[in-house]
XYZ file of C-alpha atoms in Angstrom:
667
model
C 15.677 -52.379 -48.444
C 18.170 -55.201 -47.979
C 20.895 -54.916 -45.298
C 24.367 -53.964 -46.417
C 27.866 -54.622 -45.112
C 30.360 -51.723 -45.245
C 34.012 -52.398 -45.983
C 35.854 -49.227 -47.038
C 39.510 -49.016 -46.059
C 41.352 -45.773 -46.826
C 38.846 -45.004 -49.558
C 38.394 -41.515 -50.984
C 35.635 -39.594 -49.201
C 33.981 -38.688 -52.487
C 33.852 -42.370 -53.571
C 32.366 -43.455 -50.265
C 29.794 -40.647 -50.486
C 28.685 -41.852 -53.962
C 28.300 -45.399 -52.673
C 26.263 -44.291 -49.634
C 24.074 -42.190 -51.944
C 23.392 -45.247 -54.105
C 22.582 -47.428 -51.076
C 20.245 -44.928 -49.335
C 18.786 -43.243 -52.386
C 19.931 -39.793 -51.210
C 21.532 -37.007 -53.243
C 24.954 -36.532 -51.648
C 27.184 -33.679 -52.849
C 30.791 -33.348 -51.646
C 32.258 -29.868 -51.267
C 35.577 -29.479 -53.222
C 37.264 -28.490 -49.954
C 36.507 -31.924 -48.484
C 39.615 -34.031 -49.269
C 41.105 -37.198 -47.829
C 40.402 -40.850 -47.242
C 38.209 -42.590 -44.722
C 37.713 -46.072 -43.302
C 34.105 -47.250 -42.997
C 33.725 -50.881 -41.889
C 30.805 -52.837 -40.355
C 31.150 -56.266 -38.724
C 27.616 -57.336 -39.603
C 24.982 -56.355 -42.121
C 22.954 -53.231 -41.264
C 20.068 -51.272 -42.677
C 20.787 -48.436 -45.134
C 19.588 -45.882 -42.519
C 22.113 -47.176 -39.973
C 24.785 -47.259 -42.651
C 24.067 -43.590 -43.454
C 24.264 -42.630 -39.752
C 27.544 -44.567 -39.494
C 28.849 -42.544 -42.457
C 27.851 -39.278 -40.711
C 29.580 -40.330 -37.478
C 32.883 -41.019 -39.261
C 32.675 -37.666 -41.103
C 32.068 -35.949 -37.755
C 35.273 -37.409 -36.320
C 37.194 -36.126 -39.350
C 35.943 -32.527 -38.954
C 33.278 -32.665 -41.659
C 29.493 -32.377 -41.444
C 26.468 -33.004 -43.646
C 23.878 -30.258 -44.168
C 20.499 -31.069 -45.661
C 18.901 -28.430 -47.879
C 16.120 -28.919 -50.425
C 16.663 -32.694 -50.770
C 20.451 -32.470 -51.151
C 22.955 -33.609 -48.516
C 26.039 -31.395 -48.662
C 29.318 -32.651 -47.184
C 31.176 -29.527 -46.040
C 33.842 -28.583 -43.466
C 32.312 -28.421 -39.985
C 33.382 -24.784 -39.481
C 31.270 -23.704 -42.500
C 28.258 -25.904 -41.808
C 26.645 -23.322 -39.508
C 26.527 -20.787 -42.357
C 24.592 -23.028 -44.752
C 20.873 -23.628 -44.863
C 19.804 -26.539 -42.714
C 16.905 -27.827 -40.659
C 15.339 -25.508 -38.077
C 13.410 -26.902 -35.096
C 11.308 -24.811 -32.710
C 10.931 -27.614 -30.132
C 12.310 -30.984 -29.110
C 9.811 -32.711 -31.401
C 11.494 -31.069 -34.394
C 14.715 -33.045 -33.830
C 13.103 -36.375 -32.860
C 13.514 -38.016 -36.292
C 16.810 -36.367 -37.212
C 19.974 -38.510 -37.139
C 22.152 -37.723 -34.149
C 25.125 -36.713 -36.320
C 23.059 -34.272 -38.409
C 23.582 -30.493 -37.905
C 20.347 -28.737 -36.903
C 19.425 -25.261 -35.682
C 16.999 -25.272 -32.728
C 15.135 -22.397 -31.035
C 14.600 -22.905 -27.298
C 12.142 -20.524 -25.638
C 12.513 -19.916 -21.887
C 9.657 -19.139 -19.527
C 11.319 -18.369 -16.196
C 15.104 -18.216 -16.411
C 16.947 -15.451 -18.266
C 18.429 -16.576 -21.588
C 21.569 -14.512 -20.991
C 22.228 -16.407 -17.762
C 22.151 -19.804 -19.519
C 24.650 -18.928 -22.249
C 27.578 -19.294 -19.865
C 26.249 -22.701 -18.756
C 25.619 -24.134 -22.248
C 28.592 -22.726 -24.166
C 31.117 -25.340 -22.910
C 28.717 -28.139 -23.913
C 28.567 -27.095 -27.588
C 31.104 -27.776 -30.334
C 33.493 -24.779 -30.596
C 32.631 -24.424 -34.313
C 28.896 -24.100 -33.616
C 27.182 -20.934 -32.326
C 24.754 -20.174 -29.488
C 22.885 -16.840 -29.621
C 20.341 -15.024 -27.444
C 17.227 -13.139 -28.537
C 16.409 -10.862 -25.540
C 13.084 -9.750 -27.037
C 11.549 -13.255 -26.759
C 13.965 -14.606 -24.082
C 15.032 -17.403 -26.460
C 18.200 -19.345 -27.285
C 19.199 -20.105 -30.902
C 21.674 -23.039 -31.039
C 23.222 -24.742 -34.073
C 24.727 -28.162 -33.259
C 24.384 -31.902 -33.866
C 20.925 -33.328 -33.225
C 21.992 -35.722 -30.464
C 23.717 -32.899 -28.552
C 20.721 -30.594 -29.025
C 18.459 -33.180 -27.437
C 20.826 -33.327 -24.461
C 20.910 -29.501 -24.198
C 17.100 -29.362 -24.300
C 16.907 -31.643 -21.260
C 19.449 -29.456 -19.409
C 17.510 -26.255 -20.224
C 14.237 -27.844 -19.109
C 15.804 -28.655 -15.745
C 17.128 -25.120 -15.294
C 14.105 -23.199 -16.628
C 11.981 -23.404 -13.467
C 10.298 -20.667 -11.410
C 12.789 -19.290 -8.918
C 11.098 -16.067 -7.760
C 8.935 -16.246 -4.676
C 5.449 -14.850 -4.372
C 4.852 -11.512 -2.696
C 5.286 -11.876 1.069
C 3.793 -9.420 3.581
C 5.748 -9.318 6.853
C 4.054 -7.249 9.615
C 6.306 -5.404 12.044
C 5.761 -5.224 15.777
C 8.250 -2.634 16.953
C 10.168 -0.981 14.117
C 8.800 1.524 11.602
C 8.294 0.118 8.105
C 9.461 3.346 6.471
C 12.733 3.234 8.430
C 13.378 -0.498 8.119
C 12.667 -0.998 4.372
C 15.733 0.851 2.970
C 17.997 -0.745 5.571
C 16.891 -4.319 4.777
C 17.095 -3.727 1.026
C 20.580 -2.292 1.352
C 21.780 -5.302 3.343
C 20.279 -7.777 0.860
C 21.742 -5.964 -2.161
C 25.207 -5.865 -0.585
C 25.016 -9.613 0.081
C 23.965 -10.306 -3.531
C 26.669 -8.088 -5.040
C 29.316 -9.715 -2.893
C 28.375 -13.134 -4.230
C 28.074 -14.689 -0.766
C 25.894 -17.823 -0.539
C 22.492 -17.158 0.899
C 21.369 -18.813 4.105
C 20.074 -22.276 3.443
C 20.750 -22.155 -0.294
C 23.496 -23.013 -2.642
C 24.560 -20.031 -4.715
C 23.808 -16.369 -5.197
C 20.678 -14.627 -6.364
C 20.317 -14.191 -10.136
C 17.611 -13.256 -12.578
C 15.398 -11.496 -10.043
C 16.342 -8.774 -7.605
C 14.914 -8.677 -4.131
C 12.284 -5.983 -3.673
C 11.350 -4.536 -0.289
C 8.537 -1.956 -0.038
C 7.235 -0.277 3.099
C 3.468 -0.337 3.645
C 3.057 2.414 6.245
C -0.703 2.063 6.748
C -0.395 -1.402 8.295
C 3.298 -0.977 9.280
C 4.385 -3.981 7.239
C 7.082 -4.846 4.710
C 6.223 -6.265 1.284
C 9.029 -8.590 0.144
C 9.559 -10.365 -3.175
C 12.793 -12.372 -3.374
C 14.617 -14.183 -6.161
C 14.331 -17.550 -4.422
C 13.275 -19.153 -1.193
C 16.749 -18.898 0.293
C 16.810 -15.155 -0.344
C 13.349 -14.829 1.207
C 14.546 -16.722 4.274
C 17.504 -14.366 4.560
C 15.169 -11.361 4.329
C 12.916 -12.808 7.042
C 15.914 -13.436 9.279
C 17.165 -9.870 8.898
C 13.717 -8.402 9.557
C 13.229 -10.527 12.688
C 16.588 -9.433 14.067
C 15.942 -5.751 13.360
C 12.314 -5.717 14.527
C 13.206 -5.848 18.205
C 11.746 -3.801 21.045
C 14.384 -1.670 22.727
C 14.309 0.373 25.865
C 11.560 2.911 25.354
C 10.991 1.420 21.832
C 13.289 4.155 20.521
C 16.528 3.415 22.301
C 17.739 5.979 24.757
C 15.555 8.636 23.067
C 12.399 7.108 24.519
C 9.301 8.510 22.880
C 11.170 11.343 21.141
C 11.826 10.731 17.438
C 13.949 12.635 14.940
C 12.893 12.628 11.272
C 15.356 14.037 8.742
C 13.598 15.610 5.769
C 14.796 15.237 2.194
C 12.828 17.881 0.312
C 10.370 19.748 2.540
C 11.194 22.702 4.791
C 11.205 21.598 8.433
C 9.781 24.857 9.839
C 6.888 24.975 7.376
C 6.112 21.263 7.705
C 6.102 21.468 11.510
C 3.590 24.305 11.357
C 1.380 22.295 8.989
C 1.451 19.178 11.156
C 0.701 21.100 14.359
C -2.244 22.767 12.657
C -3.554 19.386 11.468
C -3.255 17.910 14.969
C -4.956 20.936 16.511
C -7.836 20.680 14.025
C -8.479 16.973 14.601
C -7.896 17.096 18.355
C -6.431 13.569 18.504
C -4.670 10.918 16.475
C -5.806 7.291 16.486
C -3.523 4.358 15.967
C -3.612 3.787 12.231
C -1.762 0.511 12.447
C -4.468 -1.170 14.496
C -1.889 -2.870 16.639
C 1.564 -1.809 17.695
C 3.756 -2.358 20.675
C 4.978 0.507 22.810
C 7.972 0.367 25.128
C 9.211 -2.905 26.477
C 6.682 -4.237 28.951
C 4.060 -1.649 28.057
C 1.914 -4.145 26.163
C 0.104 -3.735 22.869
C -1.688 -0.491 22.092
C -4.833 -1.436 20.168
C -7.123 1.284 18.859
C -5.336 4.034 20.785
C -6.967 7.449 20.535
C -4.735 9.989 22.207
C -3.378 13.374 21.231
C 0.311 14.055 20.932
C 0.590 15.645 24.336
C 3.900 15.394 26.132
C 2.098 15.765 29.441
C 0.245 12.447 29.037
C 1.437 9.955 31.637
C 0.889 7.053 29.257
C 3.146 8.545 26.631
C 5.796 9.506 29.120
C 5.993 5.916 30.293
C 6.335 4.648 26.781
C 2.768 3.275 26.650
C -0.393 4.753 25.172
C -3.302 6.780 26.441
C -6.265 4.889 27.920
C -8.679 3.479 25.370
C -11.263 6.046 24.310
C -9.666 8.899 26.282
C -8.475 11.896 24.281
C -6.111 14.310 25.962
C -6.410 18.030 25.413
C -4.973 19.103 22.050
C -1.738 21.025 22.032
C 0.122 22.869 19.280
C 3.265 23.792 21.121
C 5.598 21.014 22.112
C 4.904 17.713 20.350
C 6.352 18.646 16.924
C 9.333 20.962 16.679
C 11.592 21.890 13.758
C 15.379 22.039 13.777
C 16.319 24.390 10.904
C 20.043 23.631 11.217
C 19.591 19.968 10.197
C 16.205 20.442 8.460
C 14.629 17.794 10.661
C 11.523 17.304 12.795
C 11.573 16.364 16.479
C 8.403 14.464 17.355
C 7.289 13.495 20.837
C 4.706 10.727 20.581
C 4.008 7.090 21.296
C 5.161 4.676 18.644
C 1.747 4.022 17.004
C 1.109 7.757 16.812
C 4.609 8.327 15.482
C 3.952 5.831 12.692
C 0.813 7.718 11.714
C 2.697 10.991 11.616
C 5.561 9.369 9.743
C 3.174 8.189 7.023
C 1.934 11.775 6.600
C 5.490 13.137 6.607
C 6.594 10.691 3.902
C 3.793 11.924 1.641
C 4.527 15.599 2.261
C 8.301 15.191 2.038
C 8.194 14.360 -1.663
C 10.362 15.957 -4.291
C 8.580 19.023 -5.609
C 8.423 19.743 -9.285
C 10.056 22.863 -10.687
C 8.952 25.227 -13.420
C 11.317 26.824 -15.918
C 9.736 30.000 -17.275
C 11.039 31.404 -20.536
C 9.882 34.925 -21.321
C 10.303 37.164 -24.321
C 9.635 40.898 -24.038
C 9.726 42.833 -27.302
C 9.258 46.605 -27.519
C 9.290 48.380 -30.879
C 8.933 52.158 -31.135
C 9.017 54.659 -34.014
C 9.083 58.490 -33.768
C 8.604 60.988 -36.596
C 8.508 64.802 -36.477
C 8.423 67.573 -39.124
C 8.478 71.398 -38.914
C 8.088 74.122 -41.564
C 7.728 77.889 -41.187
C 8.480 81.197 -42.889
C 8.942 84.456 -40.922
C 9.748 87.956 -42.120
C 10.096 91.442 -40.671
C 10.354 94.843 -42.355
C 9.995 98.600 -41.772
C 7.606 100.902 -43.689
C 8.777 104.491 -44.232
C 11.877 106.561 -44.977
C 14.744 107.721 -42.855
C 13.862 110.865 -40.934
C 10.075 110.257 -40.967
C 8.322 110.969 -37.703
C 6.295 107.747 -37.897
C 7.654 104.456 -39.155
C 5.544 101.333 -39.591
C 6.683 97.769 -38.815
C 5.224 94.727 -40.557
C 6.119 90.997 -40.252
C 5.451 87.593 -38.749
C 7.236 85.710 -35.978
C 6.489 82.140 -34.804
C 8.034 79.879 -32.197
C 10.541 80.746 -29.495
C 14.304 80.799 -28.962
C 16.332 79.975 -32.030
C 13.167 79.460 -34.050
C 11.921 83.071 -33.703
C 13.111 85.691 -36.195
C 13.053 88.539 -33.634
C 15.201 86.560 -31.161
C 17.685 85.750 -33.922
C 17.795 89.380 -35.062
C 18.493 90.527 -31.494
C 21.212 87.878 -31.098
C 22.704 88.989 -34.394
C 23.072 92.546 -33.087
C 24.975 91.218 -30.045
C 26.984 88.695 -32.065
C 25.547 85.526 -30.451
C 23.360 83.855 -33.036
C 22.096 80.325 -32.148
C 19.559 79.230 -34.764
C 17.308 76.202 -34.188
C 17.836 72.697 -35.536
C 17.215 71.857 -39.178
C 17.615 73.933 -42.309
C 17.548 77.729 -41.775
C 17.450 80.172 -44.698
C 17.722 83.858 -43.743
C 17.931 87.164 -45.607
C 19.303 90.326 -43.941
C 18.773 93.866 -45.309
C 20.946 96.853 -44.522
C 19.255 99.613 -42.587
C 21.218 102.758 -41.563
C 24.449 100.820 -42.075
C 23.299 97.869 -39.965
C 22.255 94.467 -41.348
C 18.971 93.398 -39.845
C 17.475 89.888 -40.296
C 14.375 90.438 -42.371
C 13.465 86.938 -43.641
C 13.771 83.441 -42.108
C 12.615 80.096 -43.554
C 13.039 76.969 -41.422
C 12.737 73.275 -42.451
C 13.114 70.259 -40.094
C 12.269 66.541 -40.336
C 13.435 63.993 -37.739
C 12.785 60.305 -37.125
C 13.796 57.780 -34.508
C 13.190 54.070 -33.874
C 13.866 51.642 -31.065
C 13.852 47.872 -30.750
C 14.314 46.402 -27.283
C 14.305 42.611 -26.906
C 14.659 40.946 -23.485
C 14.576 37.224 -22.743
C 14.716 36.740 -18.964
C 14.429 33.112 -17.794
C 13.545 31.801 -14.342
C 13.648 28.390 -12.636
C 11.622 28.082 -9.453
C 9.922 25.486 -7.294
C 6.247 24.742 -7.644
C 4.165 27.302 -5.738
C 7.228 29.450 -4.917
C 7.647 33.020 -6.149
C 10.745 33.913 -8.152
C 11.979 37.359 -9.171
C 14.567 38.642 -11.610
C 15.628 42.288 -12.012
C 17.775 43.485 -14.911
C 18.494 47.200 -14.956
C 20.002 50.033 -12.950
C 19.531 51.406 -9.460
C 18.771 55.082 -10.201
C 18.850 57.800 -7.484
C 15.834 60.097 -7.071
C 16.042 63.268 -4.956
C 13.286 63.223 -2.321
C 14.304 66.362 -0.357
C 17.036 68.896 0.259
C 17.977 71.489 2.875
C 20.437 74.348 3.163
C 20.953 77.011 5.869
C 22.628 79.585 3.674
C 21.005 82.493 5.527
C 21.829 81.247 9.032
C 23.451 83.707 11.456
C 26.232 81.266 12.321
C 27.641 81.631 8.827
C 28.102 77.875 8.414
C 26.553 76.379 5.299
C 25.492 72.737 5.739
C 23.434 71.677 2.710
C 22.258 68.100 2.236
C 19.924 66.051 0.053
C 17.857 62.942 0.740
C 17.953 60.384 -2.057
C 15.850 57.316 -2.723
C 17.143 54.672 -5.097
C 14.792 52.669 -7.295
C 15.324 49.842 -9.752
C 14.833 50.973 -13.326
C 14.874 48.354 -16.060
C 13.207 44.971 -16.399
C 11.471 43.256 -13.470
C 9.750 39.870 -13.700
C 8.012 38.086 -10.818
C 6.467 34.659 -11.375
C 4.711 32.277 -8.995
C 3.786 28.994 -10.757
C 1.339 26.386 -9.528
C 1.185 22.973 -11.225
C -2.161 21.184 -11.372
C -2.656 17.415 -11.550
C -3.380 17.458 -15.302
C -0.155 19.328 -16.099
C -1.677 22.790 -16.507
C 0.420 25.566 -14.967
C -1.172 28.560 -13.265
C 1.090 31.612 -13.338
C 0.761 34.668 -11.104
C 2.800 37.222 -13.037
C 4.069 40.728 -12.391
C 6.105 42.243 -15.210
C 7.465 45.781 -15.410
C 9.574 47.558 -18.002
C 10.844 51.009 -17.007
C 13.434 53.407 -18.396
C 14.754 56.890 -17.706
C 13.705 59.565 -20.161
C 17.016 60.673 -21.693
C 16.085 64.351 -21.813
C 15.489 64.409 -18.033
C 18.557 62.460 -16.913
C 20.184 65.617 -15.461
C 17.041 67.531 -14.524
C 17.143 69.503 -11.297
C 14.010 67.827 -9.982
C 15.256 64.352 -10.811
C 14.822 62.119 -13.838
C 11.510 61.110 -15.355
C 10.875 57.424 -15.954
C 8.776 55.613 -18.516
C 6.963 52.687 -16.932
C 4.930 49.814 -18.361
C 3.477 47.209 -15.993
C 1.462 44.028 -16.486
C 0.051 42.093 -13.534
C -2.077 39.052 -14.285
C -2.967 35.420 -13.536
C -3.044 33.012 -16.481
C -3.418 29.282 -17.183
C -1.124 27.664 -19.724
C -0.296 24.078 -20.694
C 3.124 22.626 -19.980
C 5.487 23.724 -22.772
C 2.917 25.973 -24.508
C 3.463 29.648 -25.333
C 1.045 32.278 -24.046
C 0.966 35.969 -24.896
C 0.619 37.966 -21.718
C -0.467 41.249 -23.224
C 0.335 43.855 -25.784
C 0.499 47.609 -25.257
C -0.002 49.636 -28.421
C 0.487 53.372 -28.081
C -0.007 55.623 -31.111
C 0.337 59.383 -30.520
C -0.091 62.246 -32.948
C 0.634 65.893 -32.166
C 0.312 68.892 -34.485
C 0.505 72.649 -34.062
C 0.191 75.561 -36.477
C 0.870 79.291 -36.102
C -0.445 81.518 -38.871
C -1.770 84.941 -39.813
C -5.567 84.746 -40.155
C -6.831 85.120 -43.679
C -3.498 85.447 -45.415
C -2.285 81.986 -44.350
C -5.346 80.382 -45.986
C -4.481 81.654 -49.442
C -3.324 78.700 -51.576
C 0.445 78.475 -52.027
C 0.974 82.159 -51.201
C -0.327 81.549 -47.667
C 2.775 79.511 -46.718
C 4.612 82.839 -46.305
C 2.403 83.668 -43.327
C 2.471 80.484 -41.163
C 4.628 78.001 -39.248
C 3.595 74.374 -38.713
C 4.952 71.302 -36.821
C 3.725 67.688 -36.668
C 4.870 64.630 -34.717
C 3.846 60.969 -34.437
C 5.020 58.338 -31.943
C 4.111 54.643 -32.024
C 5.085 52.100 -29.359
C 4.278 48.376 -29.362
C 5.079 46.131 -26.363
C 4.468 42.355 -26.446
C 5.174 39.832 -23.681
C 5.327 36.055 -24.304
C 5.740 33.325 -21.670
C 6.495 29.614 -21.940
C 6.514 27.485 -18.765
C 8.131 24.030 -18.766
C 7.599 21.619 -15.869
C 10.787 19.935 -14.646
C 9.800 17.009 -12.444
C 13.030 15.153 -11.654
C 16.773 15.575 -11.340
C 17.477 14.142 -14.793
C 15.231 16.703 -16.504
C 16.791 19.522 -14.473
C 20.299 18.374 -15.409
C 19.385 18.045 -19.089
C 17.917 21.565 -19.151
C 20.953 23.036 -17.375
C 23.374 21.251 -19.703
C 21.508 22.536 -22.757
C 21.667 26.162 -21.589
C 25.282 25.746 -20.509
C 26.315 24.477 -23.938
C 24.289 27.247 -25.605
C 26.194 29.911 -23.650
C 29.498 28.158 -24.263
C 28.823 28.068 -28.006
C 28.033 31.788 -28.022
C 31.315 32.512 -26.228
C 33.284 30.430 -28.709
C 31.722 32.296 -31.637
C 32.595 35.615 -29.959
C 36.350 35.054 -29.978
C 38.406 38.039 -31.223
C 40.042 37.989 -34.621
C 43.667 36.721 -34.520
C 46.164 39.560 -34.385
C 49.946 39.644 -34.081
C 50.025 43.382 -33.330
C 47.594 43.139 -30.422
C 48.497 39.810 -28.784
C 45.249 39.332 -26.884
C 43.484 36.720 -29.001
C 41.386 34.815 -26.497
C 38.147 35.664 -24.733
C 37.003 33.699 -21.672
C 35.052 30.512 -22.486
C 33.136 28.275 -20.113
C 34.885 24.932 -19.513
C 33.544 21.668 -20.875
C 31.004 19.915 -18.701
C 32.350 16.787 -17.076
C 30.093 13.737 -17.312
C 28.328 12.798 -14.111
C 30.004 9.925 -12.243
């Protein structure tokens, strides 16, 4: 196409856009919001492509931009250009042929640096009307801006997106213990990074990668991975300064070390370690090379027991090579229960070996939360029926009088007892329906007929849900009930010649109610072994005030079971079904159909008891799980208390029941 010379002075933007469209062969559309005039002048002829780019540059200075979409160039306000469809480039090559004053969206993927860290660096370099966004999932930047500026930003990002994390560095220690030094070094490095102080030999603070320091107790070395070389140099400097041999290699304490435990019990762990030392007879130097006290030289391949009587250990050195002192279980490892710590007397290489074992044993133990449900359902039924009668045969004045009748049962159930009580005026008939007929004999009413009917039923439903939280391999016990006294003996000297009466009783108290003992053991695959003892006991109500003491009902289950974490297991069920029946009758006559009921008394009873025990263990391995479980049960109890508030009353102005306070969030 032939060169053109531009000469627009204060021309309408829309008119200039139509002319440029004719020259370049593009479809240019002007947004109605784009108003005003523009001056577009060239001193010499230029190609249509350069003329179009010149047009874009002038629009850019006036606050307008051109967005290409589907073969149409839209002239819109710059603030709205980012919202319209435009070109998208996934690399620098995508913007190579785009005019510098053309708006483009580019995706820049980072390999080493964090995209969030670069936003603060790039934001001031981008037009305020254009956005820059971060996609954390792919560590990418999405920028909408003019093509020439995007090419500049790409070069800046390429210079910043370089590897800045060092490789893993293993730093062996000569004097200090790796387990003791690792947290100290990490704490110092983290405090320096958080304070924003420049690192030694570098310019700036650590970003993107945090320094990691791990103790490798087997070789007594520190594994360090830093964010940059300057941070690594700082870590090396700190380690060199701290890894210094002191007097006796342990300060003024010499070869006596104190280890504070975090989770284990000092007394139990000391016993375990002494037993292990006694079984092996000696401890070799697991580090393969460690320095004793100052001037004692290197102890290589030391094989000596932890014996405080060894001259080498007392001097801060090690036992002679290949010589094993006599094993001892008394003085080299002691426990201090007050501070829950171990006091170890050993050379430094031997101490490091013991420290590696202690670190493994002093781990946080898992806990087991055992939910149990004990349900007991009982039903009792009893029925009694009987007819009794008594009568005399003969007339008044006869020398011989016959007596004929039936009598069943005892006490208030017997017709003869009731007739005798009636003569004395103290009649106490038995329970149930009693129908009696008295006939008059010689002016006295005598009970001659008694029919008795009784039916009784009773039911019980006892539901208990005791819960326990205990450490792995530790027994826990919960008792819910009463402490009932039982008389075991008594004495009185009523017949003594002194005339002084000094009676006394010996009483033994026992727990009556619900008892649950659980000892869980967690296996590596998550299965929980439970050693369980469960007892449900109660006092028989009828014997609560008995002279010989109360009688107790007792149901016990003792078992060992395996159950998966969070699963429900049924421990056992006790089904008791009793039937009792008795009949008193006159032989022969009582067997006559229908008429025989006048000559018999009968009682029947049935008792059914069903006891089921369910258990559900849940393994709680860390503090967060323990806190979540406690918070859940706390809120459950608090909700129950809120629902149990009394009804509002103005006559009785006590309208609030105690409620647990709200849990405060952890700091």
